[in-house]
Amino acid sequence: MKYIIGNWKMNMLPNEAINFCIEYTENVKGVNNKLILAVPFVNMFYANNFVQDTNVQIAAQNMHFENSGAYTGEISASMLKSIGVDYCIIGHSERREYFNETNEILNKKVRQAITNSITPIFCVGENLTENESGNTKEIIRVQIEEGLKDLSNFENIDNTLIVAYEPIWAIGTGKVCDSNFANEITTHIKEVVKEIYPDLNVVTLYGGSVTSLNSNEILSKENIDGVLVGGASLKADEFTKISKF
Ligand code: PGA
């Protein structure tokens, strides 16, 4: 069983989301993978209603670190939970880069998610310079040690944390990371998280220019438990091919 998670980012109008859900849920009937779509907030209520009684689940792409209050424009974990959302992407490199989300802020978000029984899909990854200078493992260790520190209440999320390795240089660029290297880094992620939380079940994903042409090779790797797919999750037929691994 693999995790196949689509991240629509800031794409898909409600009518497009509806059409996607109709086609995709039909296509993946009986598929025995964990199928999750991270949709924009305006599509979430409808999409989540639509996928009830199917094998598809809906995730959020972001949430605030406080549970309520004067934070104009923000969405809280308890709001997500109230409409039945069980997963949230936290720490995507686009949030880190364009919205200045630091490891400290992300740590607060992860803790708030777990408090509300929302499983974080925590993203880590290095930029090209860091990759070329051989610092990938160290960068990821710091992102994990700071972003995932002082966590508790794992029973709320079935003792399972999802961590996605998304090399920044591979996101939206068409440059897919070598699958052996990706497996080496997801192995490292499991080791580092287990050093801190030995009893936790760590699900690792790879993300960055995944398509139906490379997904099978990536998903065949021992320590890659799934994929986080951006561009290729926007077309139901393409995402179906990836989902049917
Ligand atoms: P991509 O994006 O598949 O378009 O490279 C992946 C992601 O950002 O999650």
Short mmCIF file of C-alpha atoms and ligand atoms in Angstrom, two decimals:
data_model
loop_
_atom_site.label_atom_id
_atom_site.label_comp_id
_atom_site.label_asym_id
_atom_site.label_seq_id
_atom_site.Cartn_x
_atom_site.Cartn_y
_atom_site.Cartn_z
CA MET A 1 0.00 0.00 0.00
CA LYS A 2 1.52 3.30 -1.12
CA TYR A 3 0.50 6.89 -0.40
CA ILE A 4 -0.39 8.81 -3.56
CA ILE A 5 -0.97 12.43 -2.65
CA GLY A 6 -1.88 15.15 -5.13
CA ASN A 7 -1.07 18.78 -4.32
CA TRP A 8 -3.15 21.05 -6.53
CA LYS A 9 -1.48 24.20 -5.16
CA MET A 10 -3.33 27.36 -6.31
CA ASN A 11 -5.04 25.64 -9.23
CA MET A 12 -8.51 24.28 -10.09
CA LEU A 13 -11.69 26.35 -10.01
CA PRO A 14 -14.66 24.72 -8.25
CA ASN A 15 -16.20 23.44 -11.50
CA GLU A 16 -12.85 21.92 -12.49
CA ALA A 17 -12.53 20.34 -9.06
CA ILE A 18 -16.01 18.83 -9.39
CA ASN A 19 -15.22 17.36 -12.80
CA PHE A 20 -11.92 16.00 -11.53
CA CYS A 21 -13.54 14.33 -8.52
CA ILE A 22 -16.25 12.70 -10.66
CA GLU A 23 -13.73 11.26 -13.12
CA TYR A 24 -10.97 10.35 -10.67
CA THR A 25 -13.12 8.61 -8.03
CA GLU A 26 -14.65 6.50 -10.80
CA ASN A 27 -11.21 5.65 -12.25
CA VAL A 28 -9.65 4.56 -8.96
CA LYS A 29 -12.49 2.43 -7.63
CA GLY A 30 -10.94 -0.63 -5.97
CA VAL A 31 -7.38 0.75 -6.00
CA ASN A 32 -5.75 -0.31 -2.77
CA ASN A 33 -3.46 2.67 -2.18
CA LYS A 34 -3.96 5.62 0.16
CA LEU A 35 -5.28 8.26 -2.26
CA ILE A 36 -5.31 11.84 -1.02
CA LEU A 37 -5.98 15.15 -2.78
CA ALA A 38 -4.71 18.40 -1.22
CA VAL A 39 -7.11 20.96 -2.65
CA PRO A 40 -7.53 24.75 -2.30
CA PHE A 41 -9.82 25.83 0.56
CA VAL A 42 -12.67 26.97 -1.74
CA ASN A 43 -12.92 23.46 -3.18
CA MET A 44 -12.54 21.62 0.07
CA PHE A 45 -16.08 21.46 1.41
CA TYR A 46 -17.53 20.19 -1.83
CA ALA A 47 -14.64 17.84 -2.58
CA ASN A 48 -14.75 16.33 0.87
CA ASN A 49 -18.49 15.72 0.64
CA PHE A 50 -18.07 14.18 -2.77
CA VAL A 51 -15.40 11.68 -1.75
CA GLN A 52 -17.35 10.29 1.22
CA ASP A 53 -17.88 6.56 0.65
CA THR A 54 -15.00 6.43 -1.86
CA ASN A 55 -11.36 5.40 -1.37
CA VAL A 56 -10.19 9.02 -1.84
CA GLN A 57 -9.52 11.50 0.97
CA ILE A 58 -9.09 15.26 1.04
CA ALA A 59 -6.19 17.18 2.60
CA ALA A 60 -5.48 20.85 3.19
CA GLN A 61 -2.37 22.57 1.83
CA ASN A 62 -1.88 24.86 4.82
CA MET A 63 -3.33 25.86 8.19
CA HIS A 64 -2.63 28.41 10.92
CA PHE A 65 -0.70 27.58 14.08
CA GLU A 66 -3.29 29.02 16.45
CA ASN A 67 -6.67 27.43 16.96
CA SER A 68 -8.81 30.59 16.68
CA GLY A 69 -8.53 34.35 17.03
CA ALA A 70 -7.80 37.58 15.17
CA TYR A 71 -5.89 36.16 12.19
CA THR A 72 -7.69 37.63 9.18
CA GLY A 73 -7.64 35.31 6.20
CA GLU A 74 -6.41 32.24 8.05
CA ILE A 75 -7.89 28.76 8.52
CA SER A 76 -7.44 26.72 11.71
CA ALA A 77 -6.90 23.01 12.25
CA SER A 78 -10.20 22.73 14.12
CA MET A 79 -12.02 24.26 11.11
CA LEU A 80 -10.46 21.63 8.87
CA LYS A 81 -11.33 18.87 11.30
CA SER A 82 -14.92 20.12 11.58
CA ILE A 83 -15.52 19.34 7.90
CA GLY A 84 -13.79 15.96 8.14
CA VAL A 85 -10.30 16.77 6.82
CA ASP A 86 -7.68 14.45 8.33
CA TYR A 87 -4.45 15.57 6.62
CA CYS A 88 -2.61 18.85 6.05
CA ILE A 89 0.57 19.64 4.12
CA ILE A 90 2.90 21.61 6.39
CA GLY A 91 6.23 23.17 5.43
CA HIS A 92 6.02 22.98 1.67
CA SER A 93 9.05 24.81 0.24
CA GLU A 94 6.74 27.33 -1.45
CA ARG A 95 5.33 28.24 2.00
CA ARG A 96 8.84 28.41 3.45
CA GLU A 97 10.10 30.61 0.60
CA TYR A 98 7.17 32.91 -0.34
CA PHE A 99 5.47 33.15 3.06
CA ASN A 100 8.56 33.14 5.29
CA GLU A 101 7.54 30.07 7.23
CA THR A 102 10.44 29.16 9.49
CA ASN A 103 11.10 25.84 11.19
CA GLU A 104 9.82 27.45 14.40
CA ILE A 105 6.47 28.45 12.82
CA LEU A 106 6.18 25.07 11.14
CA ASN A 107 6.79 23.33 14.45
CA LYS A 108 3.83 25.22 15.95
CA LYS A 109 1.67 24.20 12.98
CA VAL A 110 2.65 20.54 13.29
CA ARG A 111 1.82 20.56 17.00
CA GLN A 112 -1.55 22.28 16.38
CA ALA A 113 -2.38 19.77 13.65
CA ILE A 114 -1.65 16.77 15.89
CA THR A 115 -3.64 18.31 18.76
CA ASN A 116 -6.62 18.40 16.39
CA SER A 117 -6.06 14.86 15.11
CA ILE A 118 -4.86 16.04 11.71
CA THR A 119 -1.91 14.10 10.30
CA PRO A 120 0.76 16.51 9.05
CA ILE A 121 2.36 15.86 5.69
CA PHE A 122 5.61 17.55 6.69
CA CYS A 123 7.84 18.63 3.78
CA VAL A 124 11.62 18.88 3.84
CA GLY A 125 14.18 19.45 1.10
CA GLU A 126 17.33 21.21 0.04
CA ASN A 127 17.99 23.78 -2.68
CA LEU A 128 20.34 23.21 -5.61
CA THR A 129 23.39 24.84 -4.01
CA GLU A 130 22.93 22.78 -0.87
CA ASN A 131 22.51 19.65 -2.96
CA GLU A 132 25.61 20.32 -5.06
CA SER A 133 27.73 20.98 -2.00
CA GLY A 134 26.71 17.60 -0.54
CA ASN A 135 24.78 19.07 2.40
CA THR A 136 21.39 17.47 1.75
CA LYS A 137 21.38 15.14 4.76
CA GLU A 138 22.49 17.83 7.19
CA ILE A 139 19.88 20.33 5.92
CA ILE A 140 17.16 17.73 6.31
CA ARG A 141 18.33 16.76 9.79
CA VAL A 142 17.97 20.40 10.92
CA GLN A 143 14.53 20.75 9.28
CA ILE A 144 13.37 17.63 11.15
CA GLU A 145 15.02 18.42 14.48
CA GLU A 146 13.56 21.95 14.53
CA GLY A 147 10.27 21.38 12.70
CA LEU A 148 9.32 18.21 14.53
CA LYS A 149 10.58 18.95 18.03
CA ASP A 150 8.58 18.44 21.24
CA LEU A 151 5.74 16.52 19.61
CA SER A 152 3.29 14.43 21.62
CA ASN A 153 -0.26 13.02 21.44
CA PHE A 154 0.73 10.67 18.63
CA GLU A 155 -2.29 8.52 19.48
CA ASN A 156 -4.37 11.29 17.81
CA ILE A 157 -2.76 10.46 14.46
CA ASP A 158 -2.52 6.67 14.82
CA ASN A 159 1.20 6.98 15.65
CA THR A 160 1.90 7.80 12.01
CA LEU A 161 3.73 10.85 10.74
CA ILE A 162 4.15 11.57 7.02
CA VAL A 163 7.37 13.25 5.89
CA ALA A 164 7.86 14.23 2.24
CA TYR A 165 11.32 14.63 0.74
CA GLU A 166 10.94 17.37 -1.85
CA PRO A 167 14.24 18.63 -3.27
CA ILE A 168 13.48 22.25 -4.17
CA TRP A 169 15.44 22.00 -7.43
CA ALA A 170 13.13 19.18 -8.59
CA ILE A 171 9.80 20.90 -7.89
CA GLY A 172 7.99 22.02 -11.03
CA THR A 173 11.24 21.90 -13.01
CA GLY A 174 10.93 18.58 -14.82
CA LYS A 175 14.26 17.57 -13.20
CA VAL A 176 13.37 14.45 -11.27
CA CYS A 177 15.72 13.35 -8.52
CA ASP A 178 17.59 10.08 -9.08
CA SER A 179 15.44 7.40 -7.44
CA ASN A 180 18.39 5.81 -5.60
CA PHE A 181 19.34 9.19 -4.14
CA ALA A 182 15.71 9.85 -3.16
CA ASN A 183 15.63 6.44 -1.43
CA GLU A 184 18.87 7.24 0.41
CA ILE A 185 17.34 10.49 1.69
CA THR A 186 14.02 8.97 2.70
CA THR A 187 16.00 6.28 4.58
CA HIS A 188 17.87 9.09 6.34
CA ILE A 189 14.54 10.79 7.18
CA LYS A 190 13.23 7.61 8.81
CA GLU A 191 16.46 7.25 10.82
CA VAL A 192 16.49 10.86 12.03
CA VAL A 193 12.81 10.85 13.05
CA LYS A 194 13.26 7.48 14.80
CA GLU A 195 16.21 8.87 16.78
CA ILE A 196 13.77 11.38 18.29
CA TYR A 197 10.57 9.28 18.35
CA PRO A 198 11.57 5.59 18.30
CA ASP A 199 8.00 4.26 18.39
CA LEU A 200 6.57 6.38 15.62
CA ASN A 201 5.60 4.93 12.26
CA VAL A 202 7.26 7.22 9.69
CA VAL A 203 5.74 7.27 6.21
CA THR A 204 8.09 8.84 3.66
CA LEU A 205 7.11 10.40 0.35
CA TYR A 206 9.12 11.69 -2.57
CA GLY A 207 7.93 14.81 -4.39
CA GLY A 208 9.34 16.81 -7.30
CA SER A 209 8.42 16.41 -10.98
CA VAL A 210 6.70 13.05 -10.43
CA THR A 211 4.71 11.93 -13.49
CA SER A 212 3.22 8.65 -14.70
CA LEU A 213 6.50 8.07 -16.57
CA ASN A 214 8.71 7.97 -13.49
CA SER A 215 6.30 7.18 -10.63
CA ASN A 216 6.59 3.38 -10.83
CA GLU A 217 10.37 3.46 -10.50
CA ILE A 218 10.18 5.86 -7.55
CA LEU A 219 7.41 3.89 -5.83
CA SER A 220 9.39 0.65 -6.21
CA LYS A 221 12.09 1.91 -3.85
CA GLU A 222 12.19 0.23 -0.47
CA ASN A 223 12.06 3.29 1.74
CA ILE A 224 9.77 5.47 -0.38
CA ASP A 225 6.24 4.88 0.87
CA GLY A 226 4.52 7.23 -1.55
CA VAL A 227 4.66 10.29 -3.77
CA LEU A 228 3.58 13.90 -3.43
CA VAL A 229 2.56 15.06 -6.89
CA GLY A 230 2.04 18.66 -8.03
CA GLY A 231 1.59 19.36 -11.75
CA ALA A 232 0.76 15.77 -12.68
CA SER A 233 -2.11 15.68 -10.16
CA LEU A 234 -4.11 18.28 -12.08
CA LYS A 235 -5.29 15.89 -14.82
CA ALA A 236 -7.52 13.05 -13.67
CA ASP A 237 -6.24 10.56 -16.26
CA GLU A 238 -2.57 11.28 -15.52
CA PHE A 239 -3.09 11.14 -11.75
CA THR A 240 -5.07 7.92 -12.18
CA LYS A 241 -2.06 6.27 -13.85
CA ILE A 242 0.16 7.25 -10.89
CA SER A 243 -2.51 6.12 -8.41
CA LYS A 244 -2.77 2.65 -9.91
CA PHE A 245 0.80 1.61 -8.96
P1 PGA B 1 5.62 19.06 -8.95
O1 PGA B 1 5.35 19.62 -7.46
O2 PGA B 1 5.16 17.64 -8.98
O3 PGA B 1 4.84 19.95 -9.85
O4 PGA B 1 7.11 19.17 -9.17
C1 PGA B 1 5.51 18.80 -6.35
C2 PGA B 1 5.17 19.54 -5.09
O5 PGA B 1 5.50 20.74 -5.00
O6 PGA B 1 4.56 18.99 -4.14
#
